mmCIF file of C-alpha atoms in Angstrom:
data_model
loop_
_atom_site.group_PDB
_atom_site.id
_atom_site.type_symbol
_atom_site.label_atom_id
_atom_site.label_comp_id
_atom_site.label_asym_id
_atom_site.label_seq_id
_atom_site.Cartn_x
_atom_site.Cartn_y
_atom_site.Cartn_z
ATOM 1 C CA UNK A 1 12.269 21.803 3.822
ATOM 2 C CA UNK A 2 11.187 18.171 4.452
ATOM 3 C CA UNK A 3 8.148 16.549 2.878
ATOM 4 C CA UNK A 4 6.919 12.966 2.768
ATOM 5 C CA UNK A 5 4.048 11.627 0.708
ATOM 6 C CA UNK A 6 2.366 8.290 1.431
ATOM 7 C CA UNK A 7 5.483 6.553 2.753
ATOM 8 C CA UNK A 8 5.243 2.997 4.040
ATOM 9 C CA UNK A 9 7.714 0.408 5.255
ATOM 10 C CA UNK A 10 7.187 -3.336 5.337
ATOM 11 C CA UNK A 11 9.391 -5.818 7.161
ATOM 12 C CA UNK A 12 8.326 -9.132 5.632
ATOM 13 C CA UNK A 13 4.594 -9.321 6.402
ATOM 14 C CA UNK A 14 4.675 -6.598 9.076
ATOM 15 C CA UNK A 15 3.853 -3.025 8.053
ATOM 16 C CA UNK A 16 5.917 -0.853 10.425
ATOM 17 C CA UNK A 17 4.911 2.459 8.819
ATOM 18 C CA UNK A 18 1.583 2.716 7.061
ATOM 19 C CA UNK A 19 1.048 5.399 4.407
ATOM 20 C CA UNK A 20 2.092 8.519 6.329
ATOM 21 C CA UNK A 21 2.564 12.031 4.934
ATOM 22 C CA UNK A 22 3.933 15.204 6.492
ATOM 23 C CA UNK A 23 5.652 18.516 5.832
ATOM 24 C CA UNK A 24 8.164 20.329 8.026
ATOM 25 C CA UNK A 25 8.948 23.945 7.195
ATOM 26 C CA UNK A 26 12.304 25.678 7.478
ATOM 27 C CA UNK A 27 13.236 26.272 11.112
ATOM 28 C CA UNK A 28 10.440 24.080 12.481
ATOM 29 C CA UNK A 29 10.718 21.240 14.970
ATOM 30 C CA UNK A 30 8.442 18.277 14.295
ATOM 31 C CA UNK A 31 8.211 15.584 16.955
ATOM 32 C CA UNK A 32 7.288 11.967 16.248
ATOM 33 C CA UNK A 33 5.651 10.875 19.497
ATOM 34 C CA UNK A 34 4.401 7.457 20.509
ATOM 35 C CA UNK A 35 5.012 4.255 22.400
ATOM 36 C CA UNK A 36 7.762 1.759 21.583
ATOM 37 C CA UNK A 37 7.168 -0.045 18.287
ATOM 38 C CA UNK A 38 4.718 2.488 16.838
ATOM 39 C CA UNK A 39 6.949 3.235 13.815
ATOM 40 C CA UNK A 40 8.456 6.590 14.765
ATOM 41 C CA UNK A 41 12.146 5.583 14.506
ATOM 42 C CA UNK A 42 11.517 3.754 11.230
ATOM 43 C CA UNK A 43 9.868 6.903 9.862
ATOM 44 C CA UNK A 44 12.863 8.998 10.928
ATOM 45 C CA UNK A 45 15.438 6.638 9.416
ATOM 46 C CA UNK A 46 13.706 6.641 6.042
ATOM 47 C CA UNK A 47 14.490 10.360 5.723
ATOM 48 C CA UNK A 48 18.263 9.811 5.545
ATOM 49 C CA UNK A 49 17.925 6.363 3.938
ATOM 50 C CA UNK A 50 19.225 4.367 6.862
ATOM 51 C CA UNK A 51 16.026 2.468 6.050
ATOM 52 C CA UNK A 52 14.641 2.470 2.511
ATOM 53 C CA UNK A 53 10.882 3.100 2.143
ATOM 54 C CA UNK A 54 8.805 0.303 0.636
ATOM 55 C CA UNK A 55 6.674 2.931 -1.090
ATOM 56 C CA UNK A 56 6.098 6.681 -1.198
ATOM 57 C CA UNK A 57 8.355 9.670 -1.737
ATOM 58 C CA UNK A 58 10.475 11.915 0.498
ATOM 59 C CA UNK A 59 11.975 15.284 -0.400
ATOM 60 C CA UNK A 60 14.616 17.215 1.531
ATOM 61 C CA UNK A 61 15.071 20.827 0.485
ATOM 62 C CA UNK A 62 13.049 20.140 -2.653
ATOM 63 C CA UNK A 63 15.161 17.177 -3.769
ATOM 64 C CA UNK A 64 13.861 13.623 -4.025
ATOM 65 C CA UNK A 65 16.152 11.660 -1.698
ATOM 66 C CA UNK A 66 16.167 8.711 -4.125
ATOM 67 C CA UNK A 67 18.228 10.824 -6.534
ATOM 68 C CA UNK A 68 21.018 11.312 -3.959
ATOM 69 C CA UNK A 69 23.567 8.682 -2.965
ATOM 70 C CA UNK A 70 22.833 7.587 0.632
ATOM 71 C CA UNK A 71 26.300 8.516 1.922
ATOM 72 C CA UNK A 72 26.109 11.971 0.325
ATOM 73 C CA UNK A 73 22.620 12.512 1.733
ATOM 74 C CA UNK A 74 23.710 11.539 5.257
ATOM 75 C CA UNK A 75 26.669 13.907 5.235
ATOM 76 C CA UNK A 76 24.265 16.779 4.523
ATOM 77 C CA UNK A 77 21.905 15.900 7.402
ATOM 78 C CA UNK A 78 22.791 16.013 11.096
ATOM 79 C CA UNK A 79 21.957 12.853 13.035
ATOM 80 C CA UNK A 80 21.816 12.235 16.792
ATOM 81 C CA UNK A 81 20.989 8.822 18.260
ATOM 82 C CA UNK A 82 20.029 7.749 21.768
ATOM 83 C CA UNK A 83 23.271 5.881 22.442
ATOM 84 C CA UNK A 84 25.327 8.919 21.246
ATOM 85 C CA UNK A 85 27.225 6.847 18.631
ATOM 86 C CA UNK A 86 30.639 8.213 19.579
ATOM 87 C CA UNK A 87 33.743 6.373 18.387
ATOM 88 C CA UNK A 88 35.375 5.124 21.613
ATOM 89 C CA UNK A 89 38.928 5.324 20.214
ATOM 90 C CA UNK A 90 38.519 8.951 19.034
ATOM 91 C CA UNK A 91 38.953 12.015 21.234
ATOM 92 C CA UNK A 92 36.073 14.453 21.681
ATOM 93 C CA UNK A 93 37.562 16.760 19.039
ATOM 94 C CA UNK A 94 38.105 13.875 16.613
ATOM 95 C CA UNK A 95 34.522 12.669 17.081
ATOM 96 C CA UNK A 96 33.130 16.122 16.317
ATOM 97 C CA UNK A 97 35.394 16.414 13.265
ATOM 98 C CA UNK A 98 34.305 13.155 11.583
ATOM 99 C CA UNK A 99 32.016 14.678 8.940
ATOM 100 C CA UNK A 100 34.197 17.771 8.300
ATOM 101 C CA UNK A 101 37.081 15.356 7.621
ATOM 102 C CA UNK A 102 34.929 13.403 5.160
ATOM 103 C CA UNK A 103 34.017 16.699 3.480
ATOM 104 C CA UNK A 104 37.762 17.472 3.249
ATOM 105 C CA UNK A 105 37.654 20.755 5.135
ATOM 106 C CA UNK A 106 41.058 22.293 5.858
ATOM 107 C CA UNK A 107 42.511 21.655 9.311
ATOM 108 C CA UNK A 108 42.169 25.207 10.616
ATOM 109 C CA UNK A 109 38.488 25.410 9.654
ATOM 110 C CA UNK A 110 37.815 22.072 11.343
ATOM 111 C CA UNK A 111 39.556 23.184 14.527
ATOM 112 C CA UNK A 112 37.787 26.556 14.569
ATOM 113 C CA UNK A 113 34.305 25.109 14.021
ATOM 114 C CA UNK A 114 34.915 22.318 16.530
ATOM 115 C CA UNK A 115 35.994 24.794 19.214
ATOM 116 C CA UNK A 116 33.004 27.030 18.508
ATOM 117 C CA UNK A 117 30.322 24.337 18.649
ATOM 118 C CA UNK A 118 31.791 22.679 21.752
ATOM 119 C CA UNK A 119 31.813 26.048 23.521
ATOM 120 C CA UNK A 120 28.136 26.567 22.665
ATOM 121 C CA UNK A 121 27.382 23.224 24.311
ATOM 122 C CA UNK A 122 29.363 24.101 27.458
ATOM 123 C CA UNK A 123 32.322 21.848 26.606
ATOM 124 C CA UNK A 124 35.349 24.166 26.320
ATOM 125 C CA UNK A 125 37.803 22.797 23.772
ATOM 126 C CA UNK A 126 40.850 23.262 25.989
ATOM 127 C CA UNK A 127 39.210 21.200 28.733
ATOM 128 C CA UNK A 128 37.386 18.532 26.740
ATOM 129 C CA UNK A 129 38.901 18.422 23.246
ATOM 130 C CA UNK A 130 41.478 15.732 24.032
ATOM 131 C CA UNK A 131 39.337 13.637 26.366
ATOM 132 C CA UNK A 132 38.099 10.191 25.354
ATOM 133 C CA UNK A 133 34.367 9.380 25.455
ATOM 134 C CA UNK A 134 34.742 7.062 28.456
ATOM 135 C CA UNK A 135 36.136 9.989 30.465
ATOM 136 C CA UNK A 136 32.860 11.897 30.074
ATOM 137 C CA UNK A 137 29.549 11.726 31.891
ATOM 138 C CA UNK A 138 26.465 10.588 29.994
ATOM 139 C CA UNK A 139 25.312 14.170 29.596
ATOM 140 C CA UNK A 140 28.691 15.280 28.274
ATOM 141 C CA UNK A 141 28.772 12.405 25.790
ATOM 142 C CA UNK A 142 25.380 13.425 24.445
ATOM 143 C CA UNK A 143 26.527 17.041 24.140
ATOM 144 C CA UNK A 144 29.430 15.803 21.996
ATOM 145 C CA UNK A 145 26.990 13.836 19.843
ATOM 146 C CA UNK A 146 24.879 16.975 19.347
ATOM 147 C CA UNK A 147 28.024 18.985 18.550
ATOM 148 C CA UNK A 148 28.954 16.445 15.874
ATOM 149 C CA UNK A 149 25.502 16.806 14.310
ATOM 150 C CA UNK A 150 25.725 20.614 14.272
ATOM 151 C CA UNK A 151 29.374 21.241 13.373
ATOM 152 C CA UNK A 152 28.896 21.369 9.576
ATOM 153 C CA UNK A 153 25.858 23.632 10.003
ATOM 154 C CA UNK A 154 23.415 21.282 8.232
ATOM 155 C CA UNK A 155 19.953 22.765 7.591
ATOM 156 C CA UNK A 156 18.268 19.514 8.693
ATOM 157 C CA UNK A 157 18.847 17.473 11.852
ATOM 158 C CA UNK A 158 17.294 14.099 12.699
ATOM 159 C CA UNK A 159 17.230 13.055 16.362
ATOM 160 C CA UNK A 160 16.279 9.592 17.610
ATOM 161 C CA UNK A 161 15.460 9.672 21.354
ATOM 162 C CA UNK A 162 18.456 12.010 21.848
ATOM 163 C CA UNK A 163 17.915 12.526 25.577
ATOM 164 C CA UNK A 164 16.311 9.198 26.458
ATOM 165 C CA UNK A 165 19.350 7.530 28.070
ATOM 166 C CA UNK A 166 20.029 10.416 30.468
ATOM 167 C CA UNK A 167 18.864 10.852 34.047
ATOM 168 C CA UNK A 168 15.868 13.220 34.464
ATOM 169 C CA UNK A 169 17.867 16.200 35.773
ATOM 170 C CA UNK A 170 20.547 16.005 33.070
ATOM 171 C CA UNK A 171 17.898 15.392 30.412
ATOM 172 C CA UNK A 172 16.014 18.558 31.386
ATOM 173 C CA UNK A 173 19.221 20.636 31.416
ATOM 174 C CA UNK A 174 20.431 19.487 27.996
ATOM 175 C CA UNK A 175 16.944 19.812 26.519
ATOM 176 C CA UNK A 176 16.825 23.447 27.647
ATOM 177 C CA UNK A 177 20.299 24.179 26.253
ATOM 178 C CA UNK A 178 19.453 22.487 22.965
ATOM 179 C CA UNK A 179 16.139 24.344 22.664
ATOM 180 C CA UNK A 180 17.898 27.702 23.022
ATOM 181 C CA UNK A 181 20.616 26.687 20.565
ATOM 182 C CA UNK A 182 18.287 25.587 17.772
ATOM 183 C CA UNK A 183 16.154 28.731 18.088
ATOM 184 C CA UNK A 184 19.230 30.796 17.272
ATOM 185 C CA UNK A 185 20.459 28.414 14.566
ATOM 186 C CA UNK A 186 17.103 28.105 12.748
ATOM 187 C CA UNK A 187 17.474 24.383 12.046
ATOM 188 C CA UNK A 188 14.749 22.142 10.672
ATOM 189 C CA UNK A 189 14.468 19.202 13.046
ATOM 190 C CA UNK A 190 12.577 15.935 13.269
ATOM 191 C CA UNK A 191 12.846 14.419 16.727
ATOM 192 C CA UNK A 192 11.658 11.021 17.950
ATOM 193 C CA UNK A 193 10.578 10.583 21.564
ATOM 194 C CA UNK A 194 8.221 8.638 23.808
ATOM 195 C CA UNK A 195 8.428 11.433 26.420
ATOM 196 C CA UNK A 196 5.265 13.541 26.290
ATOM 197 C CA UNK A 197 6.771 16.461 28.227
ATOM 198 C CA UNK A 198 9.769 16.534 25.895
ATOM 199 C CA UNK A 199 7.546 16.489 22.822
ATOM 200 C CA UNK A 200 5.413 19.386 24.032
ATOM 201 C CA UNK A 201 8.420 21.390 25.188
ATOM 202 C CA UNK A 202 10.364 21.139 21.920
ATOM 203 C CA UNK A 203 7.821 20.578 19.154
ATOM 204 C CA UNK A 204 6.266 23.198 16.883
ATOM 205 C CA UNK A 205 4.137 20.355 15.574
ATOM 206 C CA UNK A 206 3.624 16.878 16.963
ATOM 207 C CA UNK A 207 2.754 13.700 15.075
ATOM 208 C CA UNK A 208 1.269 11.193 17.501
ATOM 209 C CA UNK A 209 1.754 7.681 16.110
ATOM 210 C CA UNK A 210 0.179 4.310 16.804
ATOM 211 C CA UNK A 211 0.638 1.050 14.890
ATOM 212 C CA UNK A 212 2.501 2.741 12.050
ATOM 213 C CA UNK A 213 -0.079 5.467 11.438
ATOM 214 C CA UNK A 214 -0.326 9.163 12.299
ATOM 215 C CA UNK A 215 -3.238 9.382 14.735
ATOM 216 C CA UNK A 216 -3.122 13.192 14.920
ATOM 217 C CA UNK A 217 -0.763 15.885 13.675
ATOM 218 C CA UNK A 218 -0.890 19.439 14.984
ATOM 219 C CA UNK A 219 0.521 22.018 17.339
ATOM 220 C CA UNK A 220 0.800 21.152 21.036
ATOM 221 C CA UNK A 221 -2.340 23.211 21.691
ATOM 222 C CA UNK A 222 -4.205 21.353 18.921
ATOM 223 C CA UNK A 223 -3.552 18.014 20.614
ATOM 224 C CA UNK A 224 -4.310 19.359 24.093
ATOM 225 C CA UNK A 225 -7.490 21.284 23.394
ATOM 226 C CA UNK A 226 -8.765 19.619 20.215
ATOM 227 C CA UNK A 227 -7.911 15.885 20.371
ATOM 228 C CA UNK A 228 -9.310 14.121 17.320
ATOM 229 C CA UNK A 229 -10.130 10.837 19.022
ATOM 230 C CA UNK A 230 -10.077 8.884 22.272
ATOM 231 C CA UNK A 231 -6.558 7.559 21.681
ATOM 232 C CA UNK A 232 -5.115 11.091 21.740
ATOM 233 C CA UNK A 233 -7.063 12.018 24.876
ATOM 234 C CA UNK A 234 -6.035 8.887 26.758
ATOM 235 C CA UNK A 235 -2.389 9.176 25.664
ATOM 236 C CA UNK A 236 -2.122 12.665 27.201
ATOM 237 C CA UNK A 237 -4.504 12.170 30.121
ATOM 238 C CA UNK A 238 -1.997 11.625 32.940
ATOM 239 C CA UNK A 239 -0.090 14.833 32.158
ATOM 240 C CA UNK A 240 -2.959 16.869 30.750
ATOM 241 C CA UNK A 241 -3.086 19.571 33.433
ATOM 242 C CA UNK A 242 0.661 20.247 33.501
ATOM 243 C CA UNK A 243 0.858 20.267 29.706
ATOM 244 C CA UNK A 244 -2.031 22.726 29.450
ATOM 245 C CA UNK A 245 -0.628 25.030 32.119
ATOM 246 C CA UNK A 246 2.766 24.959 30.391
ATOM 247 C CA UNK A 247 1.158 26.116 27.132
ATOM 248 C CA UNK A 248 -1.168 28.795 28.472
ATOM 249 C CA UNK A 249 0.587 32.094 29.058
ATOM 250 C CA UNK A 250 -0.592 34.996 31.185
ATOM 251 C CA UNK A 251 -1.301 36.993 28.017
ATOM 252 C CA UNK A 252 -3.801 34.271 27.056
ATOM 253 C CA UNK A 253 -5.853 35.020 30.193
ATOM 254 C CA UNK A 254 -5.064 38.768 30.280
ATOM 255 C CA UNK A 255 -8.672 39.958 30.291
ATOM 256 C CA UNK A 256 -9.569 37.605 33.129
ATOM 257 C CA UNK A 257 -7.053 39.341 35.395
ATOM 258 C CA UNK A 258 -7.884 42.471 37.463
ATOM 259 C CA UNK A 259 -5.888 45.715 37.115
ATOM 260 C CA UNK A 260 -2.752 46.003 39.251
ATOM 261 C CA UNK A 261 -3.272 47.801 42.557
ATOM 262 C CA UNK A 262 -0.166 50.010 42.365
ATOM 263 C CA UNK A 263 2.544 51.227 40.014
ATOM 264 C CA UNK A 264 5.333 49.418 41.851
ATOM 265 C CA UNK A 265 7.302 46.772 39.973
ATOM 266 C CA UNK A 266 7.764 44.505 42.961
ATOM 267 C CA UNK A 267 7.085 40.854 42.102
ATOM 268 C CA UNK A 268 6.494 41.795 38.448
ATOM 269 C CA UNK A 269 6.692 39.171 35.705
ATOM 270 C CA UNK A 270 6.248 39.093 31.927
ATOM 271 C CA UNK A 271 2.934 38.437 30.198
ATOM 272 C CA UNK A 272 4.639 35.584 28.311
ATOM 273 C CA UNK A 273 5.184 33.604 31.536
ATOM 274 C CA UNK A 274 3.204 30.354 31.578
ATOM 275 C CA UNK A 275 0.538 29.842 34.207
ATOM 276 C CA UNK A 276 2.430 26.724 35.377
ATOM 277 C CA UNK A 277 5.494 28.817 36.257
ATOM 278 C CA UNK A 278 3.326 31.574 37.744
ATOM 279 C CA UNK A 279 1.434 29.170 39.997
ATOM 280 C CA UNK A 280 4.740 27.625 41.057
ATOM 281 C CA UNK A 281 6.086 31.067 42.016
ATOM 282 C CA UNK A 282 2.952 31.975 43.950
ATOM 283 C CA UNK A 283 2.922 28.775 45.987
ATOM 284 C CA UNK A 284 6.654 28.284 46.571
ATOM 285 C CA UNK A 285 7.300 31.909 47.534
ATOM 286 C CA UNK A 286 4.023 32.232 49.454
ATOM 287 C CA UNK A 287 3.018 35.352 47.490
ATOM 288 C CA UNK A 288 -0.613 36.460 47.381
ATOM 289 C CA UNK A 289 -0.408 37.903 43.863
ATOM 290 C CA UNK A 290 2.007 38.949 41.127
ATOM 291 C CA UNK A 291 1.951 41.970 38.817
ATOM 292 C CA UNK A 292 2.115 41.292 35.088
ATOM 293 C CA UNK A 293 3.223 43.852 32.521
ATOM 294 C CA UNK A 294 2.462 43.551 28.812
ATOM 295 C CA UNK A 295 4.235 45.032 25.781
ATOM 296 C CA UNK A 296 2.050 48.147 25.970
ATOM 297 C CA UNK A 297 3.183 48.828 29.515
ATOM 298 C CA UNK A 298 -0.202 47.916 30.985
ATOM 299 C CA UNK A 299 -0.270 45.980 34.240
ATOM 300 C CA UNK A 300 -2.603 43.370 35.674
ATOM 301 C CA UNK A 301 -2.651 41.431 38.903
ATOM 302 C CA UNK A 302 -2.659 37.625 39.154
ATOM 303 C CA UNK A 303 -3.563 35.589 42.210
ATOM 304 C CA UNK A 304 -4.163 31.843 42.299
ATOM 305 C CA UNK A 305 -7.921 32.457 42.101
ATOM 306 C CA UNK A 306 -7.518 34.843 39.133
ATOM 307 C CA UNK A 307 -5.401 32.328 37.215
ATOM 308 C CA UNK A 308 -7.812 29.468 37.870
ATOM 309 C CA UNK A 309 -10.699 31.609 36.618
ATOM 310 C CA UNK A 310 -8.780 32.484 33.455
ATOM 311 C CA UNK A 311 -7.929 28.820 32.912
ATOM 312 C CA UNK A 312 -11.588 27.854 33.386
ATOM 313 C CA UNK A 313 -12.652 30.336 30.690
ATOM 314 C CA UNK A 314 -10.070 28.998 28.229
ATOM 315 C CA UNK A 315 -11.291 25.440 28.831
ATOM 316 C CA UNK A 316 -14.877 26.544 28.209
ATOM 317 C CA UNK A 317 -13.857 28.400 25.046
ATOM 318 C CA UNK A 318 -12.055 25.348 23.683
ATOM 319 C CA UNK A 319 -14.894 23.000 24.513
#
């Protein structure tokens, strides 16, 4: 769906992006992760030609982007920025309808699609459609920005720190809503963030960047359990345990868990539950153990000690 080959960008004598290549398949989420100034936003903006590459090639849906007029390309790609980019003199409905208007959709189609996408983002049209951006909270403004990116049903969406300006609670809520929405929609997404938790929560693959280069590209588990160098290890070090526990599910440690003691379904959870959530349940609810049921109907028992033993074995297996 999106491919880049040896793309670079120079600003005078400074090379902001240095010979990077990547592929993102249909329905995948790729995250560009790194500190400020590492080149991730520049990389993103080259895809819709907000910034022109100094060298290299980029294809979207098999088409070389250089063969498409920039304004035509941008109308076919959803785009969400950190500052939401809403027009302050437009209502919520008018902001969402900007691209459909440019594409000359008929009025009824615009209204129908606008109502539908706002409802999916918990902004009922009758309540919010005629409000101005300054009447909304930060979280609501960002929901409108996401709605605008999704309303024409583009196959590709680019997102530049889309949740970065929000408070932690609102950011987590909108991230969860967005994650559920894109799973259903099957969009191909490239998302820029400096937030490690966000990257690992949303990304199918993560490109960790430093000084304009890709330091490592892989799945979240690749970066966690098979870091390619010291930079990757040190970048993730402070959140390593939580990230690992959020990516190890009970089914991953199934054979380290003892059989359940009874056939009751009290305190039973799914095998797909992460060990982070399971440990949180055990400690917060002061439960000795939980029963886990897999797809075959088999049950196992998980205590804190059982989970820690399973985690230890996974760490040993992954070196």
